[in-house]
XYZ file of C-alpha atoms in Angstrom:
369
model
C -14.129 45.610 -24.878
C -15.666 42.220 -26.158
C -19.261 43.733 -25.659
C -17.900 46.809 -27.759
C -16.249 45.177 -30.694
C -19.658 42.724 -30.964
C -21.500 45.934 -30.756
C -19.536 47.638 -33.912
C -19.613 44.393 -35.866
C -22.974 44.318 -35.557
C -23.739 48.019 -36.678
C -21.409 47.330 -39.914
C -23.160 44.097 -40.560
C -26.915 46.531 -40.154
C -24.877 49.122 -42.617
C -23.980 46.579 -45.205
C -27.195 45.096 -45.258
C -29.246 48.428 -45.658
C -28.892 49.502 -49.189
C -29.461 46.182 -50.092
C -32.771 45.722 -48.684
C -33.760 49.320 -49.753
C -33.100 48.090 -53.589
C -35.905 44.925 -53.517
C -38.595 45.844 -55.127
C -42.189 45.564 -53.717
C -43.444 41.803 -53.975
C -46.696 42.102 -52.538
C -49.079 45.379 -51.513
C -48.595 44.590 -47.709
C -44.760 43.936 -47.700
C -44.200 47.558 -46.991
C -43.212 48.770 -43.575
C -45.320 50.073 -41.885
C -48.451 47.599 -42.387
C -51.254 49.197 -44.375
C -53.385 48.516 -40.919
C -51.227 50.255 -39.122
C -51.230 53.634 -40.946
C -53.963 56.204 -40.994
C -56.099 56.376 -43.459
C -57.030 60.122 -44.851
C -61.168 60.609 -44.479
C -62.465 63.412 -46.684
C -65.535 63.844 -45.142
C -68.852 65.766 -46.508
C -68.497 69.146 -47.115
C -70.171 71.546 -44.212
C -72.411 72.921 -46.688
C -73.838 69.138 -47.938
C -73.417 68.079 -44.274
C -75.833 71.335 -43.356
C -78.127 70.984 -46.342
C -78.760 66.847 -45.251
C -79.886 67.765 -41.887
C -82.671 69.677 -43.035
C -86.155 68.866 -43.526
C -89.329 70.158 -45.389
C -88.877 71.562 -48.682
C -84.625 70.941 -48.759
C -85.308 67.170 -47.635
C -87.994 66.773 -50.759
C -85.668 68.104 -53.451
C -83.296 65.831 -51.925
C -85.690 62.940 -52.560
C -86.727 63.821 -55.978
C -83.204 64.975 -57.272
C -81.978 61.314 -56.603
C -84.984 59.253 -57.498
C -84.270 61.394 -61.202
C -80.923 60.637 -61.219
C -80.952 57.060 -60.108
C -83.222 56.860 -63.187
C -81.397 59.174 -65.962
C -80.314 55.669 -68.337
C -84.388 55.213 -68.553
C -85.969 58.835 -68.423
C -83.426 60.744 -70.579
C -83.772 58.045 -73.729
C -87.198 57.885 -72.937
C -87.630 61.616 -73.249
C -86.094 61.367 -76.879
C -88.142 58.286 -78.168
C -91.167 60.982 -76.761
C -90.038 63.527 -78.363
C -89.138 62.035 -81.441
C -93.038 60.073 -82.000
C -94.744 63.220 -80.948
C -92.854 66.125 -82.521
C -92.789 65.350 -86.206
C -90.865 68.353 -87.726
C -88.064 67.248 -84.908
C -88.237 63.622 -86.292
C -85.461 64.097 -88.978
C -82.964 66.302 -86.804
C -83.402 63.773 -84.212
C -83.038 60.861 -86.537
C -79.060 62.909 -87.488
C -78.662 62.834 -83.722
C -78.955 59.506 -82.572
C -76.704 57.876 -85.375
C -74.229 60.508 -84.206
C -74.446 59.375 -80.945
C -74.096 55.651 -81.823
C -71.220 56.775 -84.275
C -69.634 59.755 -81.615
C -65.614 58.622 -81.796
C -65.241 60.605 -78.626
C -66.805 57.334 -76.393
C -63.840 55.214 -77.209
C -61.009 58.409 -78.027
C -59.618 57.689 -74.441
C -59.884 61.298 -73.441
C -64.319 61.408 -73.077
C -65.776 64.850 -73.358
C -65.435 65.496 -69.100
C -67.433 68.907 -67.940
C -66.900 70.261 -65.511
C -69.952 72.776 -64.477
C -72.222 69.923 -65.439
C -70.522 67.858 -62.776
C -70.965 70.864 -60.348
C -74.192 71.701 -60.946
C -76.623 72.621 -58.073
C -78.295 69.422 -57.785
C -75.654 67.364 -57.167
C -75.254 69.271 -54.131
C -78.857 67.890 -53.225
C -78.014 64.612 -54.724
C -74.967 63.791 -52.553
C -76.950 65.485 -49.360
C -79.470 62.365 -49.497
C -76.217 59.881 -50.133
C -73.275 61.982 -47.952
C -70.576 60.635 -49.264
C -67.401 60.344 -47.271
C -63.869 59.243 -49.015
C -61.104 57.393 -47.472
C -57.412 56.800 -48.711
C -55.102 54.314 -47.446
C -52.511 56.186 -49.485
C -52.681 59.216 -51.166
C -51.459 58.527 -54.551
C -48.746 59.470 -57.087
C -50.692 61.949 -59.993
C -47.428 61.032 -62.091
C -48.939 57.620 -62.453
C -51.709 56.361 -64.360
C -54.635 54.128 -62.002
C -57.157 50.961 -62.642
C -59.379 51.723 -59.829
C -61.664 48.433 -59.285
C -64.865 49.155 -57.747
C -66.896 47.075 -55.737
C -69.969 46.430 -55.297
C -71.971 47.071 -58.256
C -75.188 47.098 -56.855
C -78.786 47.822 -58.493
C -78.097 50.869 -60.621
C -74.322 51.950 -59.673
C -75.013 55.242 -57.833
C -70.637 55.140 -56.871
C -70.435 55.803 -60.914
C -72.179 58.617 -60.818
C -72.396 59.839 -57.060
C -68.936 59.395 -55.781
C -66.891 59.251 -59.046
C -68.929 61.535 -61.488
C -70.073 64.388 -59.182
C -67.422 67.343 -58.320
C -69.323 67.730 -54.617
C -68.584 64.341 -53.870
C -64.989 65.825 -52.537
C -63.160 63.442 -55.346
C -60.769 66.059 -57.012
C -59.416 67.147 -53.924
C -58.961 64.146 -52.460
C -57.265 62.907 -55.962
C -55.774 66.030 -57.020
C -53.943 65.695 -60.391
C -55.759 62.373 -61.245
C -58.537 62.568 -63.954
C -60.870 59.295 -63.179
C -62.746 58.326 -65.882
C -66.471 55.790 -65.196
C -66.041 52.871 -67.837
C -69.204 52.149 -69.003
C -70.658 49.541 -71.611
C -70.991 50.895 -75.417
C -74.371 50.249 -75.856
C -74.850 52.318 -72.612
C -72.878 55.401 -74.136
C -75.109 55.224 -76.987
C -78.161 56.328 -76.011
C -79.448 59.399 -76.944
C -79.345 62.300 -74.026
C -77.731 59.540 -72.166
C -74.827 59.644 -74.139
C -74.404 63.679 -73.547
C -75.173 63.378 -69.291
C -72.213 60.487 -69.116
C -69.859 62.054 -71.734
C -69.972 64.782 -69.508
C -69.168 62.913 -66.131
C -66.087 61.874 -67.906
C -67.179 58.167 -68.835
C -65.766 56.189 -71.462
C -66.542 52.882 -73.125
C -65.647 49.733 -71.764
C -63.891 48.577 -74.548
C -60.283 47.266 -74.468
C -59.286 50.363 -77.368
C -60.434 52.933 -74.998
C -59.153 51.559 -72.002
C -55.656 51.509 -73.484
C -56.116 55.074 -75.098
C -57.135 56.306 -71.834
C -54.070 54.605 -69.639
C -51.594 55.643 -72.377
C -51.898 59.185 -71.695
C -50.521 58.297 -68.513
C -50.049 61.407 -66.138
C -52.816 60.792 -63.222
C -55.280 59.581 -66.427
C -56.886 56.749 -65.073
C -60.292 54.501 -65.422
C -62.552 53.494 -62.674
C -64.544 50.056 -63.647
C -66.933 48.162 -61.915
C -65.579 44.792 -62.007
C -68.409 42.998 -61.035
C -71.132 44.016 -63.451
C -74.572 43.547 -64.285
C -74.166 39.889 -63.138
C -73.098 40.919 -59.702
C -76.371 43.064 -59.409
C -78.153 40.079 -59.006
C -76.838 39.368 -55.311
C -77.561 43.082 -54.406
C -79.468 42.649 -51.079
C -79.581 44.635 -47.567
C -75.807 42.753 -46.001
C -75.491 40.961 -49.128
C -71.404 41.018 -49.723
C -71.474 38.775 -52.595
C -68.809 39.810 -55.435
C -68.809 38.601 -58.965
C -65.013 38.620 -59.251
C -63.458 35.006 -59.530
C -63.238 35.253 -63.325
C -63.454 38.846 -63.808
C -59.449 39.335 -64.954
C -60.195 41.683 -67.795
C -58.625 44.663 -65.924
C -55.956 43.116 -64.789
C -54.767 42.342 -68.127
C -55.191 45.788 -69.163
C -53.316 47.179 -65.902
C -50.153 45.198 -66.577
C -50.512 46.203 -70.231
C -50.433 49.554 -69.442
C -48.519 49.628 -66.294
C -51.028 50.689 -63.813
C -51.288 50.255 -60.637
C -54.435 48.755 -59.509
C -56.908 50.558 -56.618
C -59.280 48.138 -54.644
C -62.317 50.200 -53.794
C -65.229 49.619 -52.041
C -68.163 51.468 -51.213
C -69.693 50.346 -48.269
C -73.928 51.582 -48.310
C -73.788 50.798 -52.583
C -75.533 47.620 -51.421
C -78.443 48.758 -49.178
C -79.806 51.406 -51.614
C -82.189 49.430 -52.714
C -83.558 45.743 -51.962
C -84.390 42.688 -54.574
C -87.319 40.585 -54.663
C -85.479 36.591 -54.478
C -87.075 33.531 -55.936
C -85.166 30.359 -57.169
C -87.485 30.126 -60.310
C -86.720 34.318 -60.991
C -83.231 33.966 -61.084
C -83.366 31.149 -63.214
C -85.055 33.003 -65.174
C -82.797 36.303 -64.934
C -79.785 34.053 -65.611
C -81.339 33.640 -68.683
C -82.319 36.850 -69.963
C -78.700 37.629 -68.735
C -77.119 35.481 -71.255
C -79.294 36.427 -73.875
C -79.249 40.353 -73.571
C -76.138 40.920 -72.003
C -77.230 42.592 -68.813
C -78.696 41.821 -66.041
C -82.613 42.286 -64.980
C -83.019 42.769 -61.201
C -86.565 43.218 -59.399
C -85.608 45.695 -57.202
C -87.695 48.397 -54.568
C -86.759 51.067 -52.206
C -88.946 53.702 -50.026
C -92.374 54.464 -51.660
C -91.665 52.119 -54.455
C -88.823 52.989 -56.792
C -87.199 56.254 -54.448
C -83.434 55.076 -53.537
C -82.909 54.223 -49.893
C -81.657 56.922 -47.964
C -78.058 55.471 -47.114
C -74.687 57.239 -46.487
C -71.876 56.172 -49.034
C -68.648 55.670 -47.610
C -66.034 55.106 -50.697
C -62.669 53.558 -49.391
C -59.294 53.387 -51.860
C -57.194 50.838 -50.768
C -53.059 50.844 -51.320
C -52.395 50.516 -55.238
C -51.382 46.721 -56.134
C -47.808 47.244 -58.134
C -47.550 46.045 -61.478
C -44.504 45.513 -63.781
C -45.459 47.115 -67.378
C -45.931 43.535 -69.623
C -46.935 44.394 -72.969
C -48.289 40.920 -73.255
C -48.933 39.427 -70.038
C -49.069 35.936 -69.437
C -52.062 33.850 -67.965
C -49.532 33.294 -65.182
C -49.030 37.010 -65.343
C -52.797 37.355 -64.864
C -53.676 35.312 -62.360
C -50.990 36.176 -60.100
C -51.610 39.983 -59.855
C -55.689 38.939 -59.776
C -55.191 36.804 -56.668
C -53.113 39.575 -54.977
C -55.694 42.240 -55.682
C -58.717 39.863 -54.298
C -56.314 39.879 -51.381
C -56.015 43.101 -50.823
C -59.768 43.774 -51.589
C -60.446 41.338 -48.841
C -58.229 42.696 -46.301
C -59.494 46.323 -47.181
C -63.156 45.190 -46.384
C -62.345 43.355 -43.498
C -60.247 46.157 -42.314
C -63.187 48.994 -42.538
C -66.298 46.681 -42.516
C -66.278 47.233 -38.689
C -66.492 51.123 -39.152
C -68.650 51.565 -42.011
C -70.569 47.870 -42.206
C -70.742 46.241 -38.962
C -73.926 44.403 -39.614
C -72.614 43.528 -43.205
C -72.050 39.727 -43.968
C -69.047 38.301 -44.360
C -67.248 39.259 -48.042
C -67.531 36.562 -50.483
C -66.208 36.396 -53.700
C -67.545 34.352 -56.672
């Protein structure tokens, strides 16, 4: 009877004590039960028909080669193609004159909605394109497309092929795996601007970096979200085969805008962004690229890959961590800041270190700067 009554108390004490701990919010990403370890993670991988198409050879495995050595290069060859164009063809001269200030004036870069198309992103080469870089997606947590989402990428590495590759292209398998979220590549302004340039990453969806069109763009709310790489130029600089180096210590920029719009932040991380191509390292040239750095506002990194300038062939494997809360603060504190920053290095961190021994095992160790 004692063993009973102790037994009862103790299921009405459990009872009471329920509905309280269901109403506490969320302190940290991790405090949820299950751990985030623990659960599976969903793995979208390549389609058959990309899987099929990067096992071949001869002709297939050369279109492969050239398609992404073009598009690695589209920020140089498309401008390029205009300035050509423009010194060369003189009755174009004036027409192309009108065009470039209406690219440099085009409200649509900063509007918060882009100019996203959809059969450019599915056009047939970016089937050949993601065949030499298979991508493969994985999600901690599927996510809520009633909510709008910072997604923080990492690493930036030479030329940013996760911008365009995993984020831009429709056969990289994100719309499925994010259906009813519209992710949108920040990129800098005086990227955007560039003749034929601006056109190709208007049409991926991008959108400039600056705080009015980040806040246009999270406003909308509704699954509209931004994906920015954090690090930047500055971070391309420690691009290396295992390099793991992040520029991130300072980097708080989109955390302020997160908590000014409400969003939750993503940690991502693509794992093979890093080993696409390799960097020529020299005390006195990064001196030297520090400099030019400060000066021009970008970053200049002596970089090779296979037969010169072709990107290494090297899978990308694209993994979205669980979204960091955050508590909608119209003006956030520094306090504010640097509290949700810490807890989203965290859960970077523990994201890498949870997959680094699937996808990375002969990575380094992640350090962040």
């Amino acid at each position: 009877m004692g063993g009973s009554a102790r037994q009862r108390e103790k299921k009405q004490k459990q009872e009471e004590e329920q509905p309280a701990l269901a109403e506490q919010p969320m302190a940290t990403a991790t405090d949820n039960d299950p751990s985030p370890d623990d659960t599976e993670p969903l793995v979208f991988e390549p389609s058959k028909e990309i899987m099929a198409l990067s096992q071949k050879g001869g002709l297939s495995m050369v279109m492969q080669t050239v398609l992404a050595t073009i598009f690695a290069f589209l920020i140089v060859i498309l401008p390029l193609i205009y300035l050509l164009i423009f010194i060369n063809v003189s009755w174009l001269r004036i027409p192309l004159a009108i065009y470039g200030a209406y690219c440099y004036m085009d409200p649509t870069i900063e509007n918060g909605v882009g100019r996203r198309t959809q059969w450019v992103r599915s056009m047939w080469p970016w089937k050949y394109v993601n065949a030499y870089f298979p991508v493969r997606l994985v999600l901690e947590q599927q996510l809520d497309p009633s909510f709008s989402y910072v997604f923080g990428v990492s690493p930036h590495g030479i030329l940013c092929f996760s911008g365009q590759v995993v984020i831009g292209s429709h056969q990289s398998g994100l719309d499925d795996a994010f259906d009813g979220i519209t992710i949108h590549p920040i990129v800098l302004q005086h990227a955007l601007v560039l003749p034929f340039f601006h056109e190709y990453a208007l049409a991926l969806g991008s959108l400039s970096s600056s705080r009015k069109s980040i806040r246009k763009c999270l406003s909308h709310g509704k699954g509209k979200s931004i994906a920015i790489v954090v690090g930047g130029a500055k971070e391309s600089l420690h691009t290396n085969r295992g390099n793991r180096r992040l520029v991130l210590g300072n980097r708080k920029g989109f955390v302020r805008e997160a908590l000014i719009a409400g969003a939750p932040l993503v940690p991502t991380f693509t794992f093979g962004e890093n080993d696409i191509f390799l960097q020529l390292e020299h005390p006195l040239l990064r001196k030297v690229q520090l400099w030019l750095q400060s000066k021009m506002m970008f970053a200049l990194p002596l970089f090779y890959g296979r037969f010169g300038l072709v990107p290494r062939r090297t899978p990308l494997t694209t993994v979205f961590g669980r979204p960091v809360p955050v508590e909608k603060t119209p003006e956030p504190t520094h306090e504010e800041i640097n509290r949700v920053h810490a807890l989203y290095l965290s859960e970077l961190t523990r994201v890498y270190n949870r997959f680094k021994p699937i996808y990375d095992p002969d990575g380094d160790e992640l350090v962040i700067v």
